[in-house]
Coordinates of C-alpha atoms and ligand atoms in Angstrom, one line a residue:
X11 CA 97.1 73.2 166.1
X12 CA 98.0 69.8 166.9
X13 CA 96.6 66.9 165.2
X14 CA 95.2 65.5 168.3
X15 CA 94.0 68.7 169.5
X16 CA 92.1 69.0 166.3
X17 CA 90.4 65.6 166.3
X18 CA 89.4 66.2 170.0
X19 CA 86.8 68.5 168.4
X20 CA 84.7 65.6 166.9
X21 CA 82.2 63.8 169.1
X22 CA 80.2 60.4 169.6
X23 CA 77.4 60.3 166.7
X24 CA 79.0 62.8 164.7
X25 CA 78.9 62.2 160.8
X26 CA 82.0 62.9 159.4
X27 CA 82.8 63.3 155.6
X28 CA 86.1 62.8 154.4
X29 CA 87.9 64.2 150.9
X30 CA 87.8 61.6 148.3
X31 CA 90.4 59.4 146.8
X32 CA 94.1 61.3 146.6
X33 CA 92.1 64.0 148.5
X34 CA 91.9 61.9 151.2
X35 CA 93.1 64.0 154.8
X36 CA 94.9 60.9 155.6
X37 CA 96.7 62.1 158.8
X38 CA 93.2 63.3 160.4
X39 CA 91.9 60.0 159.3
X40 CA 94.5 57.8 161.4
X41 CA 93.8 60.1 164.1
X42 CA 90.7 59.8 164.4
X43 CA 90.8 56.2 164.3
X44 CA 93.4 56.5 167.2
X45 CA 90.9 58.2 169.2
X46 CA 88.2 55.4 168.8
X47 CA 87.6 54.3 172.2
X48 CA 86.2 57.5 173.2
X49 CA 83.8 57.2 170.5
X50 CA 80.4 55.7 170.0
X51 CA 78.4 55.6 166.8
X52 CA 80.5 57.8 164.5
X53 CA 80.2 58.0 161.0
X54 CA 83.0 58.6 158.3
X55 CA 81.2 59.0 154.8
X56 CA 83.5 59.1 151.5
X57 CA 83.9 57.7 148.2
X58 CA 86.7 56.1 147.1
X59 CA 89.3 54.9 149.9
X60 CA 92.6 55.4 149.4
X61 CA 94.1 55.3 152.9
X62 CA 94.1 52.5 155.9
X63 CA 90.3 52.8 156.0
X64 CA 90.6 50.7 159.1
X65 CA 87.5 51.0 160.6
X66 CA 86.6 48.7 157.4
X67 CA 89.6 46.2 158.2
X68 CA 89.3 45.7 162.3
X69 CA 86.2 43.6 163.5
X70 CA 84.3 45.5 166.1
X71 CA 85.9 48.9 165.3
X72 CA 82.5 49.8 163.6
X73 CA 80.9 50.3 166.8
X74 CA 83.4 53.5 167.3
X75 CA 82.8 54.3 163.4
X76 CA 81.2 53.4 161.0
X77 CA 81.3 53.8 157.0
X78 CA 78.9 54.9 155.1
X79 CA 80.2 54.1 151.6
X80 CA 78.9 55.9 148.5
X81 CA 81.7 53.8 146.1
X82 CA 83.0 50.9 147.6
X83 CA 86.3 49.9 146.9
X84 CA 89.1 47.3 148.5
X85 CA 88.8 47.9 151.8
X86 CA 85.0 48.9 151.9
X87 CA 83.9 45.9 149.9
X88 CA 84.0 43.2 152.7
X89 CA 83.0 45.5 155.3
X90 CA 79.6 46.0 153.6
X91 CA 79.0 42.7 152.8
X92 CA 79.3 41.7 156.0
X93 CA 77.2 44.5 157.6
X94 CA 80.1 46.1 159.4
X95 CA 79.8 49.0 157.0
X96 CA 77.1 50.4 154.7
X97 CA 76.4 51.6 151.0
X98 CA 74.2 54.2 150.1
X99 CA 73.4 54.3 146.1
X100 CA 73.2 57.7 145.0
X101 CA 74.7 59.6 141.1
X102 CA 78.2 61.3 141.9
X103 CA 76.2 64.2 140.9
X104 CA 73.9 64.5 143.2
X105 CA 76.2 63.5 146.5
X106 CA 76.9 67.8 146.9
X107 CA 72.9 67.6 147.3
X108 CA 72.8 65.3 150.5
X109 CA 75.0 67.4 152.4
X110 CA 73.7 71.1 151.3
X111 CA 70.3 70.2 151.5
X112 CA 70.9 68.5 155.0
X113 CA 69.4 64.9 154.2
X114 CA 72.9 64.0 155.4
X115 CA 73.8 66.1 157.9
X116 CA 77.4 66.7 157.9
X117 CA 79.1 67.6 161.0
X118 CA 82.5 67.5 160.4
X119 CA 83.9 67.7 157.3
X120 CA 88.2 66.6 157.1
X121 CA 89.9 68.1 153.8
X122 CA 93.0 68.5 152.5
X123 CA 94.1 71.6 151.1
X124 CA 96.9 73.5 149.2
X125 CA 98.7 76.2 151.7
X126 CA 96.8 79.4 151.5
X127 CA 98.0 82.3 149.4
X128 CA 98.3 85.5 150.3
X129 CA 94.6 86.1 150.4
X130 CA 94.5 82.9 152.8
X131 CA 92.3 80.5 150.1
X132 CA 93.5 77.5 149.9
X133 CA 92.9 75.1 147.0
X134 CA 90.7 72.1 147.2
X135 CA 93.9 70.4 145.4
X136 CA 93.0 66.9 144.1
X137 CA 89.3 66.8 145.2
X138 CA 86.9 69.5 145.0
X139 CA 83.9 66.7 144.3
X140 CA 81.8 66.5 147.3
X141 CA 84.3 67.7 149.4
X142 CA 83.4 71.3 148.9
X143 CA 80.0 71.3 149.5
X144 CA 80.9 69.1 152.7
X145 CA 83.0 71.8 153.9
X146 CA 80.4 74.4 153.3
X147 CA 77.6 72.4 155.2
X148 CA 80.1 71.4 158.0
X149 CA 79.3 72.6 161.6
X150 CA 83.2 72.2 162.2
X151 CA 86.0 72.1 159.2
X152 CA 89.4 70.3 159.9
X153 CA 91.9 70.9 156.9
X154 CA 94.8 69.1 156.8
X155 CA 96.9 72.0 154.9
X156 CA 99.8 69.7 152.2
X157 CA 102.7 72.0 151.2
X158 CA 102.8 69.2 148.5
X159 CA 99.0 69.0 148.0
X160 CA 99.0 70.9 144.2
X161 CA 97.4 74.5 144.0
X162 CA 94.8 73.9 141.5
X163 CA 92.1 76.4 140.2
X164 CA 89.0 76.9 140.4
X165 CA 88.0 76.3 144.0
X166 CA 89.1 77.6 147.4
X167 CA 88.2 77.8 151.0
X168 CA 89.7 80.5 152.9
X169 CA 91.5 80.1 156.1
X170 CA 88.6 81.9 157.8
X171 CA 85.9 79.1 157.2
X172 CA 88.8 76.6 158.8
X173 CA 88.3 75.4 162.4
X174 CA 91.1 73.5 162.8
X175 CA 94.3 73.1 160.7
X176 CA 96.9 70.7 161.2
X177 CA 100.1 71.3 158.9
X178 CA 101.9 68.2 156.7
X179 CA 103.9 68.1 154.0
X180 CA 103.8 64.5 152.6
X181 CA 103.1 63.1 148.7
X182 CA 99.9 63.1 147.9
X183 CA 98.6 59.6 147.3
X184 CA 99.6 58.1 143.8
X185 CA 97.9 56.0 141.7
X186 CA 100.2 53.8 139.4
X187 CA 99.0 53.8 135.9
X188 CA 97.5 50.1 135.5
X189 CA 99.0 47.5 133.3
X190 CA 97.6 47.6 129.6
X191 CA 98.1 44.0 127.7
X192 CA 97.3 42.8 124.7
X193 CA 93.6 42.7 125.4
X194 CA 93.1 46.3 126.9
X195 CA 94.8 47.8 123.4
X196 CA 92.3 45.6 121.7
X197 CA 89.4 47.0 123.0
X198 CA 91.4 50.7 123.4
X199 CA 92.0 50.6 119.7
X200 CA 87.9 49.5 119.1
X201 CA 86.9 52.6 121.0
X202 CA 89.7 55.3 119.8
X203 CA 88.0 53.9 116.3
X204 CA 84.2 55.5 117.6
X205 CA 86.3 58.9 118.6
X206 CA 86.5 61.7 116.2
X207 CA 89.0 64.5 115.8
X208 CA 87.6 67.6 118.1
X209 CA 85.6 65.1 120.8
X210 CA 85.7 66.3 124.6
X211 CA 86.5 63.4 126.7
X212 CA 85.3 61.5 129.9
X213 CA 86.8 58.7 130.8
X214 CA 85.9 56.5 133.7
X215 CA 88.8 54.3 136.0
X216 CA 90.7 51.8 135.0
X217 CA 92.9 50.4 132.5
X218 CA 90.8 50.7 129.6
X219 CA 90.1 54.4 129.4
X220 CA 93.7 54.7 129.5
X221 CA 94.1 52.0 126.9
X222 CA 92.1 53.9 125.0
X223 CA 94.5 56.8 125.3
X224 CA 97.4 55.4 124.0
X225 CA 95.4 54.6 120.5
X226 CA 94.3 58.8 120.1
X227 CA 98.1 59.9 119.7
X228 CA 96.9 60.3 115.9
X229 CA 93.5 62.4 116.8
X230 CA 93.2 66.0 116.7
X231 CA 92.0 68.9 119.1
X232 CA 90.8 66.6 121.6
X233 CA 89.1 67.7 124.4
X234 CA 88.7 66.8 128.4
X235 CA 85.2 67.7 130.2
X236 CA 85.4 64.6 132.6
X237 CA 84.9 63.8 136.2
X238 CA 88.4 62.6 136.7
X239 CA 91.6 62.2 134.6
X240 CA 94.8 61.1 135.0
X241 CA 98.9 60.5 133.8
X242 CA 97.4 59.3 130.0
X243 CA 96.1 62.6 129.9
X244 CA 99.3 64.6 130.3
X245 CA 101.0 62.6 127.9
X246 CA 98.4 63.5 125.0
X247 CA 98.7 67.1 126.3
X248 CA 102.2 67.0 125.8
X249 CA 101.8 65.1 122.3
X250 CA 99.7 68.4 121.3
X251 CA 96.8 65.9 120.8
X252 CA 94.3 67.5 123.7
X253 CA 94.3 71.1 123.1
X254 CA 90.7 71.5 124.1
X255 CA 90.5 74.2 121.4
X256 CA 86.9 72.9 120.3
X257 CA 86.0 72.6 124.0
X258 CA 82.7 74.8 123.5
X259 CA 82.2 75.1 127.4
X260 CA 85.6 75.9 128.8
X261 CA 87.5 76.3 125.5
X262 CA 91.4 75.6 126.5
X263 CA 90.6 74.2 130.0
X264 CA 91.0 70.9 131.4
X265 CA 87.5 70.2 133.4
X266 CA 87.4 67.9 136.3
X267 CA 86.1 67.3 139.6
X268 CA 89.5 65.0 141.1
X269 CA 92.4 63.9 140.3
X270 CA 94.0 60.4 141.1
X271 CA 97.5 59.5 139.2
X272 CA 101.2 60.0 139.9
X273 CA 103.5 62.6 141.4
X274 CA 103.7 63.8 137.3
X275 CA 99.7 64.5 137.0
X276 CA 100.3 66.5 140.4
X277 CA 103.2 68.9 139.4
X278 CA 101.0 69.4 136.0
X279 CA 98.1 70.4 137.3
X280 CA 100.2 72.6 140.4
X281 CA 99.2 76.4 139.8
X282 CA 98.6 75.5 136.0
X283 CA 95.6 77.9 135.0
X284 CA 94.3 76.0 132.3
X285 CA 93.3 73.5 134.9
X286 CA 89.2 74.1 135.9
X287 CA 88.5 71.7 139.0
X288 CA 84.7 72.4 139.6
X289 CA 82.3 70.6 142.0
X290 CA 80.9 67.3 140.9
X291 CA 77.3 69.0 141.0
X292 CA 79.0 71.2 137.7
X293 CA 81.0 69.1 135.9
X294 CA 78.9 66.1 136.2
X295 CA 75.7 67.8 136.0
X296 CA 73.5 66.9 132.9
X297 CA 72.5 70.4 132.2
X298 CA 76.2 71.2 132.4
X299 CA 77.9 68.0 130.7
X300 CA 75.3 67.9 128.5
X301 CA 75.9 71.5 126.7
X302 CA 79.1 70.1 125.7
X303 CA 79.4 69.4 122.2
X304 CA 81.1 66.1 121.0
X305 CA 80.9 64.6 124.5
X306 CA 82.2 61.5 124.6
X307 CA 81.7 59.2 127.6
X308 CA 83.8 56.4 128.0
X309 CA 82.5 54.1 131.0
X310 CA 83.3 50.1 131.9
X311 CA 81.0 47.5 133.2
X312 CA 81.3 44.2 135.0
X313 CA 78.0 42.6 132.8
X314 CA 75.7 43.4 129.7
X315 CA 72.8 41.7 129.3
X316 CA 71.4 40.4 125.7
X317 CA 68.5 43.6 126.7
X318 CA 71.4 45.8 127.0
X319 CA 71.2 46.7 130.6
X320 CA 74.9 47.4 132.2
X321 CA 75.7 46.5 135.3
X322 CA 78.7 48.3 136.9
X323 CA 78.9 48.4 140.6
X324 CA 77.8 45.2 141.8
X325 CA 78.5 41.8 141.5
X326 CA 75.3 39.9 141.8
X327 CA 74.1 40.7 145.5
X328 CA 77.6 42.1 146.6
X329 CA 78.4 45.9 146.3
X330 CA 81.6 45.7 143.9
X331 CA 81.9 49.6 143.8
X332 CA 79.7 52.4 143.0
X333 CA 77.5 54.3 140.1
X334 CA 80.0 57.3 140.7
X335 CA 79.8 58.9 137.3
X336 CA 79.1 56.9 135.0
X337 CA 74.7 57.8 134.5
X338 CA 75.8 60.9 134.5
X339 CA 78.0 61.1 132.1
X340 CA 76.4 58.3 129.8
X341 CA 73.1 60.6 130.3
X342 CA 75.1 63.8 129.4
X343 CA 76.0 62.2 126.1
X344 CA 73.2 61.6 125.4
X345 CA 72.1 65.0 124.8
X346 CA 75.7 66.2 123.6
X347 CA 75.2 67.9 119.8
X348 CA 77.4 65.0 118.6
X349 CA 77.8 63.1 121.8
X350 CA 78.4 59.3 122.0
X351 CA 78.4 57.2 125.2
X352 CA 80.6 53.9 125.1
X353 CA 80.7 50.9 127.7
X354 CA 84.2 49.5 126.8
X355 CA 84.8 45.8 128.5
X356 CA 86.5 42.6 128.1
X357 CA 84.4 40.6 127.0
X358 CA 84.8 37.5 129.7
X359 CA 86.0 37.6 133.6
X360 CA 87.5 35.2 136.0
X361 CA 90.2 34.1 133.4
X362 CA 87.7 33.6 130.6
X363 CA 85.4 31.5 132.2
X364 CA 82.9 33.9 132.6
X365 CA 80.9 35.9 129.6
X366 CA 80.2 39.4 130.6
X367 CA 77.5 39.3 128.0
X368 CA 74.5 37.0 129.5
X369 CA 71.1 36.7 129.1
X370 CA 69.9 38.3 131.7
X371 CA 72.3 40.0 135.0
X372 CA 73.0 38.0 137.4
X373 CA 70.6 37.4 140.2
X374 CA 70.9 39.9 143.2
X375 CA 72.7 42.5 140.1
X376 CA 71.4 46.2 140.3
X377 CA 71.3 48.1 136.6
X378 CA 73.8 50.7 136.9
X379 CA 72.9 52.0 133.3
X380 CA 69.4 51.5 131.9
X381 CA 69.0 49.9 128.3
X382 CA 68.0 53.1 127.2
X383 CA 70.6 55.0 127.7
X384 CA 73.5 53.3 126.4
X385 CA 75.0 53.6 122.7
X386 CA 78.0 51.6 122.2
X387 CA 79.3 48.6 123.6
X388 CA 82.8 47.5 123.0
X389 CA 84.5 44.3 123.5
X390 CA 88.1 43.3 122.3
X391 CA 85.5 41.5 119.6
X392 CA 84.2 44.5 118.0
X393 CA 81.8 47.4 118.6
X394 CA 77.9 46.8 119.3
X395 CA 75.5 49.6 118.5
X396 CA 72.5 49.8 120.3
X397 CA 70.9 53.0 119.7
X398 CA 67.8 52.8 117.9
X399 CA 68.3 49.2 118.1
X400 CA 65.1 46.6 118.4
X401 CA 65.4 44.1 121.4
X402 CA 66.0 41.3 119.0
X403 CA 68.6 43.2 117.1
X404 CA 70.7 44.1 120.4
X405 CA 70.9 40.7 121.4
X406 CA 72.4 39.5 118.1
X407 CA 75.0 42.9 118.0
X408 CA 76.0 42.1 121.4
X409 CA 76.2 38.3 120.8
X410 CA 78.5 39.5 117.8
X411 CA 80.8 40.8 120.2
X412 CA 80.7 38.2 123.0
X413 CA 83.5 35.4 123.2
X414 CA 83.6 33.1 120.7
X415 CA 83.3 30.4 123.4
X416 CA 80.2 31.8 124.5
X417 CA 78.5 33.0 121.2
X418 CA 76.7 29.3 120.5
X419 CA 75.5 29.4 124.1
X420 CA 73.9 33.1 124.2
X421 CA 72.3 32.0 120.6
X422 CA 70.7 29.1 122.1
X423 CA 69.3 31.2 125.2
X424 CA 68.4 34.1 123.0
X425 CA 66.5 32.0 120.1
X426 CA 64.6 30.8 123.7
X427 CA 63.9 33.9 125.5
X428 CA 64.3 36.6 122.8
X429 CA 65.0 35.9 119.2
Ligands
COA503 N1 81.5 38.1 137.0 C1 82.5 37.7 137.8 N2 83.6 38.4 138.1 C2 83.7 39.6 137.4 C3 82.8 40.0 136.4 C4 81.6 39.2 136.2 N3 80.7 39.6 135.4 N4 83.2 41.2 135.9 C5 84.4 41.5 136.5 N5 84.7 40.5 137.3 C6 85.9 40.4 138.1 C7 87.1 40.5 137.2 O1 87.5 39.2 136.7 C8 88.2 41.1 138.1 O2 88.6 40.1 139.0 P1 90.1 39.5 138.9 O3 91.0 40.7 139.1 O4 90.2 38.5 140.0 O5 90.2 38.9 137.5 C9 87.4 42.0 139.0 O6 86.0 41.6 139.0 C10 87.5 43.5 138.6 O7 87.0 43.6 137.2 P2 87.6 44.6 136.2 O8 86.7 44.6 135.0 O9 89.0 44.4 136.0 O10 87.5 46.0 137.0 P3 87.9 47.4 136.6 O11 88.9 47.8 137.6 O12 88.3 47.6 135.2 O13 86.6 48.3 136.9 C11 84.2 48.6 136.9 C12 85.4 48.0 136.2 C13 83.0 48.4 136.1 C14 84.0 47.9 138.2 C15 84.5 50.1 137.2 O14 84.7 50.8 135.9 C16 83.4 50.8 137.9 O15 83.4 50.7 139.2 N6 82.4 51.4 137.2 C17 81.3 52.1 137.9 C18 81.6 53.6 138.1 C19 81.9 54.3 136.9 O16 81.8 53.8 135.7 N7 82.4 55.5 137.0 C20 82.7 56.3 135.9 C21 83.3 57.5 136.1 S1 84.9 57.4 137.0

């Protein structure tokens, strides 16, 4: 049907939840952002933005729709702070919940999907996450069907729980592996240093889980149980460094809940059976994650206090970006036989005029992961170890590891309000 045709279908107050990141239906998305004047009071709920995200960018078009964030990003950061958009915190885990279990109501749910196969399922491509159990909560279903979306396994929808589909054929969205400098290997080579031959892998976004990639080249039998994963990944396959041989869970398989990379991440994981895209409420889920031996979680942060509390997603009062994975993955190994959770940062912002190590968080700053959780923390300075660590003795290993610029300063604080 035609795009416009399709998009008709949605109404004034409807809550709409979109696929997330490269999954993002992008086409229905501009649509439906043509069609804003005839509506009042829409919602559009996703994670990561990837596309225009417009109803973020143009004043007043938040009366028409609105966004409910559940990871802010770009876009969505502004938007919230300045009340034309919102943020709802909840664990990447337990998004599936709020739809199934109707405490958000979804009533339209826009995917993108593989083309269907001869049985007429189509694969949830780069974004099963949340965007399955939208689809099966949805009064109305809109798929935007990709010939280049990639055919990955291990969840479909079949054509007969479509509405509406609108046919494209357009890249994927990429994601450009980031810059690693001199800093990022430091801190990459710190944590591939805590990894051991046989580990399953998470890694979080950014440049320092794949920092950390590029020092395992010399590992063995590596394994990935994750929530996402990207280009680094394929490289190490190809290196015959992941094998996920000791993978006790899905021994062989790569396990994910979405993808964000390049046009080379897409045509690996394109009808490749070793790939096992699950829901976020599996992969992510602590009873799941947490059965998986020699789990290693490897998360960033924006702040550590001298406690050991990480913040992550905000920045003081401001919504920076979301909890997404991160508790649940720092949680899950945390009961891993052999698990280990790291928080790898810099160990300064703003051009090294900030420590990321303070005191106490910032004023307005939400804990993202409680001191009780967290093991390691790595800076380009060195490893602190936390676990099983007095409060006294976690604010001298993580003063060990803070700038030298700022070490004299936390000392002084600490021998005040800890020490
Ligand atoms: N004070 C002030 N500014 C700070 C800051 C602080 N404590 N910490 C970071 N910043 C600034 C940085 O300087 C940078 O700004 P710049 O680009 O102008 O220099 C900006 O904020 C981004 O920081 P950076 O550390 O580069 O971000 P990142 O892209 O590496 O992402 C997190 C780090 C923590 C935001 C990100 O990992 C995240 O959102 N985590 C939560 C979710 C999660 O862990 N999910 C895991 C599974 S995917």
């Amino acid at each position: 049907m035609s795009l416009k045709e399709a998009i008709s279908a949605v109404k004034s107050g409807d809550r709409i939840v979109t696929g997330h990141a490269a999954g993002e239906p992008i086409v229905l998305v501009e649509e439906l952002v043509r069609q804003k004047d005839r509506l009042e009071n829409a919602e559009i709920v996703h994670m990561v933005p990837m596309g225009k995200c417009e109803y973020c960018q143009v004043e007043g078009l938040e009366k028409h729709i609105r966004h409910n964030s559940i990871f802010a990003g770009g876009p969505s950061r502004k938007a919230i702070s300045r009340n034309r958009a919102d943020y709802t915190p909840v664990f990447f885990s337990d998004v599936p919940r709020l739809f199934k279990e109707g405490i958000l109501p979804v009533d339209a749910a826009f995917i993108q999907v593989s083309p269907p196969d001869e049985d007429g399922n189509c694969s949830y491509g780069v974004s099963v996450d949340y965007t399955k159990a939208a689809a099966e909560s949805a009064k109305l279903v809109i798929a935007e069907v990709n010939r280049q979306c990639p055919r990955t396994y291990d969840s479909f929808i079949n054509v007969a729980d479509i509405d509406y589909i609108v046919e494209t054929d357009r890249p994927v969205v990429e994601l450009q592996p980031p810059k690693i400098t001199e800093l990022e290997e430091k801190i990459g080579a710190n944590v591939a240093s805590l990894i051991k031959d046989g580990s399953n892998l998470q890694l979080g976004i950014g440049a320092i889980p794949d920092a950390v990639l590029s020092f395992l080249k010399d590992k063995k039998d590596l394994g990935i149980h994750t929530e996402m994963f990207s280009d680094g990944v394929v490289d190490l396959y190809a290196e015959g460094v992941i094998t996920n041989k000791y993978n006790n869970l899905h021994p062989g398989k790569f396990t994910a809940t979405f993808l964000m990379g390049t046009k080379k991440l897409y045509d690996f994981v394109d009808n490749n059976p070793d790939i096992n895209m699950q829901p976020v409420d599996y992969t992510n889920n602590i009873m799941v994650a947490g059965r998986v031996e020699r789990l290693a979680a490897i998360n960033s942060a924006i702040q550590v206090d001298l406690f050991g509390q990480v913040c992550a997603d905000t920045m003081g009062y401001r919504q920076f970006s979301g909890v997404g994975g991160q508790v649940d993955f720092v949680r899950a190994a945390s009961v891993s036989q052999g698990g280990k959770s790291i928080i790898a940062m810099p160990s300064t912002a703003k051009s090294g005029t900030i420590s990321r190590i303070a005191l106490t968080l910032t004023e307005g700053a939400c804990v993202t992961t409680s001191r009780n959780d967290v093991h390691y923390v790595v800076t380009e300075y060195g490893i602190a170890n936390l676990r099983g660590k007095t409060v006294r003795q976690r604010a001298r290993e993580l003063i060990g590891i803070a700038h030298p610029d700022f070490r004299e300063e936390l000392e002084k604080q600490a021998c005040e309000a800890i020490i």
